[in-house]
């Protein structure tokens, strides 16, 4: 069965410092992995996705994630946090051959302090 | 803006009532998904329709039903509402049946009192 574990429910950083949001996955197959962001009172926006091409995936707003099969991880990073990055971030897994069903992690709330 | 439109944005109703949530997918997208986001259950997949036909079913209660119409819009019907049905209901759409990116709407907030 497929699942994702987001290792931190809350992450706090200062503006201008790096962001690291951790995600581990479990999958019987070669997975497709995603990061979605949810700003307050907004919908879910796709940040980036991995679908078995390059292991380092670049997304929107300066975010990137690296797929590490040996560690079953797909951590999200950003070199320098901005106040507008404050939001809830979801790591998501789906089957590689059937993306009909997305399995969401429990989410990580990112706070950015000035 | 993802291109997925959901109405209403907010809805307050009483226990035992029935409501209908509506979703218009992105232009050209044939798949429509419904997800529920609640505090205790997180984000859960409810159901998927592809070109008018049910394609996949998740944790959808028997009191809930959905359909996709010929113009590809979808409706999620929630009946005999309970307090625990209070949640944010997301609609999402995708171009094909599988293998593409799924785009989410901004959700419909349902409060059952």
Tab-separated table of C-alpha atoms in Angstrom:
chain	number	residue	atom	x	y	z
A	1	UNK	CA	0.000	0.000	0.000
A	2	UNK	CA	1.084	3.518	-0.673
A	3	UNK	CA	1.518	6.066	2.093
A	4	UNK	CA	3.388	9.211	2.979
A	5	UNK	CA	4.687	10.417	6.312
A	6	UNK	CA	5.379	14.057	6.901
A	7	UNK	CA	7.846	14.104	9.721
A	8	UNK	CA	7.036	17.554	11.084
A	9	UNK	CA	3.585	18.942	11.754
A	10	UNK	CA	4.991	22.467	12.234
A	11	UNK	CA	8.131	24.157	10.955
A	12	UNK	CA	9.133	27.699	11.875
A	13	UNK	CA	11.833	29.663	10.089
A	14	UNK	CA	12.971	33.241	9.837
A	15	UNK	CA	12.538	35.121	6.615
A	16	UNK	CA	15.596	34.680	4.409
A	17	UNK	CA	16.656	31.351	5.960
A	18	UNK	CA	16.392	27.927	4.292
A	19	UNK	CA	13.268	25.814	4.416
A	20	UNK	CA	13.253	22.029	4.788
A	21	UNK	CA	9.973	20.096	4.913
A	22	UNK	CA	10.487	16.380	5.296
A	23	UNK	CA	8.514	13.590	3.667
A	24	UNK	CA	9.021	9.850	3.569
A	25	UNK	CA	6.979	7.584	1.364
A	26	UNK	CA	6.066	3.962	1.157
A	27	UNK	CA	5.127	2.418	-2.148
A	28	UNK	CA	5.014	-1.023	-3.653
A	29	UNK	CA	5.577	0.459	-7.075
A	30	UNK	CA	7.631	3.215	-8.593
A	31	UNK	CA	5.744	6.148	-7.178
A	32	UNK	CA	4.642	9.494	-8.469
A	33	UNK	CA	5.185	12.078	-5.764
A	34	UNK	CA	3.857	15.586	-5.390
A	35	UNK	CA	3.998	18.564	-3.090
A	36	UNK	CA	0.893	20.705	-2.801
A	37	UNK	CA	0.528	23.962	-0.876
A	38	UNK	CA	-2.598	25.310	0.762
A	39	UNK	CA	-2.689	28.960	1.756
A	40	UNK	CA	-5.301	30.030	4.301
A	41	UNK	CA	-8.804	29.934	2.834
A	42	UNK	CA	-7.414	28.858	-0.514
A	43	UNK	CA	-7.421	25.686	-2.543
A	44	UNK	CA	-4.582	23.255	-3.080
A	45	UNK	CA	-1.907	24.403	-5.481
A	46	UNK	CA	0.600	22.043	-7.079
A	47	UNK	CA	4.167	23.036	-6.221
A	48	UNK	CA	5.996	20.276	-8.036
A	49	UNK	CA	5.803	16.636	-9.058
A	50	UNK	CA	8.144	13.712	-9.555
A	51	UNK	CA	7.229	11.053	-12.103
A	52	UNK	CA	10.449	9.012	-12.547
A	53	UNK	CA	12.372	11.518	-14.617
A	54	UNK	CA	15.068	13.691	-13.001
A	55	UNK	CA	15.404	13.037	-9.272
A	56	UNK	CA	15.802	16.730	-8.492
A	57	UNK	CA	12.529	18.433	-9.271
A	58	UNK	CA	12.140	22.183	-9.485
A	59	UNK	CA	8.787	23.723	-8.739
A	60	UNK	CA	7.183	27.096	-8.497
A	61	UNK	CA	8.193	29.932	-6.165
A	62	UNK	CA	11.762	28.667	-5.788
A	63	UNK	CA	10.874	25.329	-4.208
A	64	UNK	CA	12.530	22.082	-5.172
A	65	UNK	CA	12.465	18.484	-3.990
A	66	UNK	CA	14.810	15.566	-4.363
A	67	UNK	CA	13.630	11.999	-4.820
A	68	UNK	CA	15.920	9.616	-2.944
A	69	UNK	CA	14.905	6.024	-3.519
A	70	UNK	CA	17.473	4.597	-1.105
A	71	UNK	CA	16.038	6.740	1.692
A	72	UNK	CA	12.422	6.632	0.447
A	73	UNK	CA	12.350	10.379	0.896
A	74	UNK	CA	11.043	13.358	-1.042
A	75	UNK	CA	11.974	16.390	1.041
A	76	UNK	CA	10.923	19.884	-0.014
A	77	UNK	CA	13.454	22.691	0.194
A	78	UNK	CA	13.807	26.367	-0.547
A	79	UNK	CA	17.037	28.324	-0.098
A	80	UNK	CA	15.446	31.466	1.320
A	81	UNK	CA	12.034	31.702	2.933
A	82	UNK	CA	9.658	34.524	2.188
A	83	UNK	CA	6.764	35.687	4.335
A	84	UNK	CA	4.365	34.632	1.582
A	85	UNK	CA	5.549	31.017	1.949
A	86	UNK	CA	3.629	30.657	5.196
A	87	UNK	CA	1.062	27.951	4.467
A	88	UNK	CA	0.234	24.269	4.865
A	89	UNK	CA	2.267	21.897	2.714
A	90	UNK	CA	1.171	18.407	1.741
A	91	UNK	CA	3.341	15.586	0.479
A	92	UNK	CA	1.321	13.322	-1.799
A	93	UNK	CA	1.915	9.907	-3.360
A	94	UNK	CA	0.103	8.044	-6.088
A	95	UNK	CA	0.660	4.899	-8.071
A	96	UNK	CA	2.905	5.454	-11.046
A	97	UNK	CA	0.563	3.821	-13.486
A	98	UNK	CA	-2.674	5.140	-12.023
A	99	UNK	CA	-2.827	8.610	-10.558
A	100	UNK	CA	-6.523	8.370	-9.941
A	101	UNK	CA	-6.121	8.300	-6.207
A	102	UNK	CA	-3.822	10.670	-4.348
A	103	UNK	CA	-2.714	9.729	-0.857
A	104	UNK	CA	-2.091	12.872	1.185
A	105	UNK	CA	0.226	13.258	4.108
A	106	UNK	CA	-1.023	14.938	7.249
A	107	UNK	CA	0.514	18.239	6.283
A	108	UNK	CA	3.257	20.522	7.602
A	109	UNK	CA	2.400	24.036	8.658
A	110	UNK	CA	5.183	26.436	7.757
A	111	UNK	CA	5.493	29.635	9.754
A	112	UNK	CA	7.820	32.374	8.576
A	113	UNK	CA	8.919	35.028	11.053
A	114	UNK	CA	10.234	38.445	10.018
B	1	UNK	CA	-6.414	30.259	-10.347
B	2	UNK	CA	-6.536	26.541	-11.182
B	3	UNK	CA	-9.520	26.798	-13.502
B	4	UNK	CA	-11.624	24.478	-11.343
B	5	UNK	CA	-14.728	26.269	-10.050
B	6	UNK	CA	-16.678	25.205	-7.005
B	7	UNK	CA	-19.949	26.534	-5.639
B	8	UNK	CA	-21.008	27.437	-3.066
B	9	UNK	CA	-17.869	28.599	-1.258
B	10	UNK	CA	-19.555	28.446	2.123
B	11	UNK	CA	-22.652	26.638	3.293
B	12	UNK	CA	-24.249	26.311	6.709
B	13	UNK	CA	-27.017	23.794	7.196
B	14	UNK	CA	-28.713	21.807	9.923
B	15	UNK	CA	-28.320	18.147	10.821
B	16	UNK	CA	-30.523	15.838	8.813
B	17	UNK	CA	-30.580	18.135	5.804
B	18	UNK	CA	-29.329	17.518	2.269
B	19	UNK	CA	-26.972	19.720	0.266
B	20	UNK	CA	-25.496	19.694	-3.212
B	21	UNK	CA	-22.002	20.913	-4.015
B	22	UNK	CA	-21.196	21.798	-7.586
B	23	UNK	CA	-17.954	21.641	-9.524
B	24	UNK	CA	-16.960	22.817	-12.977
B	25	UNK	CA	-13.690	21.255	-14.134
B	26	UNK	CA	-10.995	22.972	-16.150
B	27	UNK	CA	-11.819	23.328	-19.799
B	28	UNK	CA	-11.054	20.052	-21.559
B	29	UNK	CA	-10.626	17.977	-18.405
B	30	UNK	CA	-12.659	14.781	-18.427
B	31	UNK	CA	-11.884	13.528	-14.914
B	32	UNK	CA	-13.422	15.015	-11.809
B	33	UNK	CA	-12.452	14.075	-8.259
B	34	UNK	CA	-13.998	14.856	-4.907
B	35	UNK	CA	-11.929	15.086	-1.719
B	36	UNK	CA	-12.915	15.820	1.854
B	37	UNK	CA	-10.663	17.724	4.250
B	38	UNK	CA	-11.578	17.521	7.903
B	39	UNK	CA	-9.632	18.208	11.067
B	40	UNK	CA	-9.685	14.632	12.287
B	41	UNK	CA	-9.379	12.732	8.993
B	42	UNK	CA	-7.168	15.041	6.961
B	43	UNK	CA	-7.540	14.995	3.189
B	44	UNK	CA	-9.390	11.951	1.918
B	45	UNK	CA	-10.301	10.847	-1.575
B	46	UNK	CA	-14.024	10.332	-2.001
B	47	UNK	CA	-14.748	9.496	-5.632
B	48	UNK	CA	-13.634	10.021	-9.223
B	49	UNK	CA	-15.649	10.338	-12.411
B	50	UNK	CA	-14.273	10.127	-15.912
B	51	UNK	CA	-16.342	11.345	-18.829
B	52	UNK	CA	-19.591	10.733	-17.000
B	53	UNK	CA	-18.773	7.337	-15.540
B	54	UNK	CA	-17.661	6.468	-12.022
B	55	UNK	CA	-14.006	5.405	-12.205
B	56	UNK	CA	-12.757	5.056	-8.665
B	57	UNK	CA	-14.261	5.114	-5.216
B	58	UNK	CA	-12.602	5.985	-1.950
B	59	UNK	CA	-13.904	6.607	1.534
B	60	UNK	CA	-17.287	7.890	0.475
B	61	UNK	CA	-20.198	7.326	2.833
B	62	UNK	CA	-23.422	5.745	1.583
B	63	UNK	CA	-25.209	8.985	2.500
B	64	UNK	CA	-23.076	10.735	-0.106
B	65	UNK	CA	-23.405	10.402	-3.854
B	66	UNK	CA	-21.968	12.107	-6.873
B	67	UNK	CA	-22.491	12.323	-10.590
B	68	UNK	CA	-20.897	13.869	-13.628
B	69	UNK	CA	-23.129	15.352	-16.270
B	70	UNK	CA	-22.729	15.392	-20.076
B	71	UNK	CA	-21.264	18.901	-19.909
B	72	UNK	CA	-18.665	17.395	-17.503
B	73	UNK	CA	-19.642	19.379	-14.444
B	74	UNK	CA	-20.092	17.328	-11.319
B	75	UNK	CA	-22.253	17.445	-8.239
B	76	UNK	CA	-21.643	15.925	-4.824
B	77	UNK	CA	-24.830	15.234	-2.895
B	78	UNK	CA	-24.625	14.927	0.875
B	79	UNK	CA	-27.735	13.759	2.688
B	80	UNK	CA	-28.859	13.078	6.269
B	81	UNK	CA	-26.102	15.411	7.324
B	82	UNK	CA	-24.353	14.919	10.639
B	83	UNK	CA	-22.161	17.276	12.623
B	84	UNK	CA	-19.141	15.215	11.600
B	85	UNK	CA	-19.753	15.973	7.944
B	86	UNK	CA	-18.575	19.518	8.532
B	87	UNK	CA	-15.507	19.834	6.345
B	88	UNK	CA	-13.925	21.459	3.338
B	89	UNK	CA	-14.895	19.598	0.190
B	90	UNK	CA	-12.535	19.888	-2.732
B	91	UNK	CA	-13.210	19.189	-6.341
B	92	UNK	CA	-10.305	18.508	-8.662
B	93	UNK	CA	-9.980	17.784	-12.341
B	94	UNK	CA	-7.549	16.113	-14.676
B	95	UNK	CA	-7.224	16.005	-18.436
B	96	UNK	CA	-7.386	12.259	-18.943
B	97	UNK	CA	-8.313	9.219	-16.928
B	98	UNK	CA	-4.866	8.746	-15.501
B	99	UNK	CA	-1.284	9.938	-15.623
B	100	UNK	CA	-1.732	13.697	-15.667
B	101	UNK	CA	-1.592	16.476	-13.111
B	102	UNK	CA	-4.640	16.939	-10.906
B	103	UNK	CA	-5.773	20.538	-10.331
B	104	UNK	CA	-7.840	21.488	-7.296
B	105	UNK	CA	-10.556	24.063	-6.811
B	106	UNK	CA	-10.718	26.333	-3.778
B	107	UNK	CA	-13.218	24.123	-2.009
B	108	UNK	CA	-16.668	24.376	-0.503
B	109	UNK	CA	-16.835	24.912	3.233
B	110	UNK	CA	-19.712	22.957	4.744
B	111	UNK	CA	-20.750	23.600	8.314
B	112	UNK	CA	-23.435	21.389	9.817
B	113	UNK	CA	-25.054	22.801	12.946
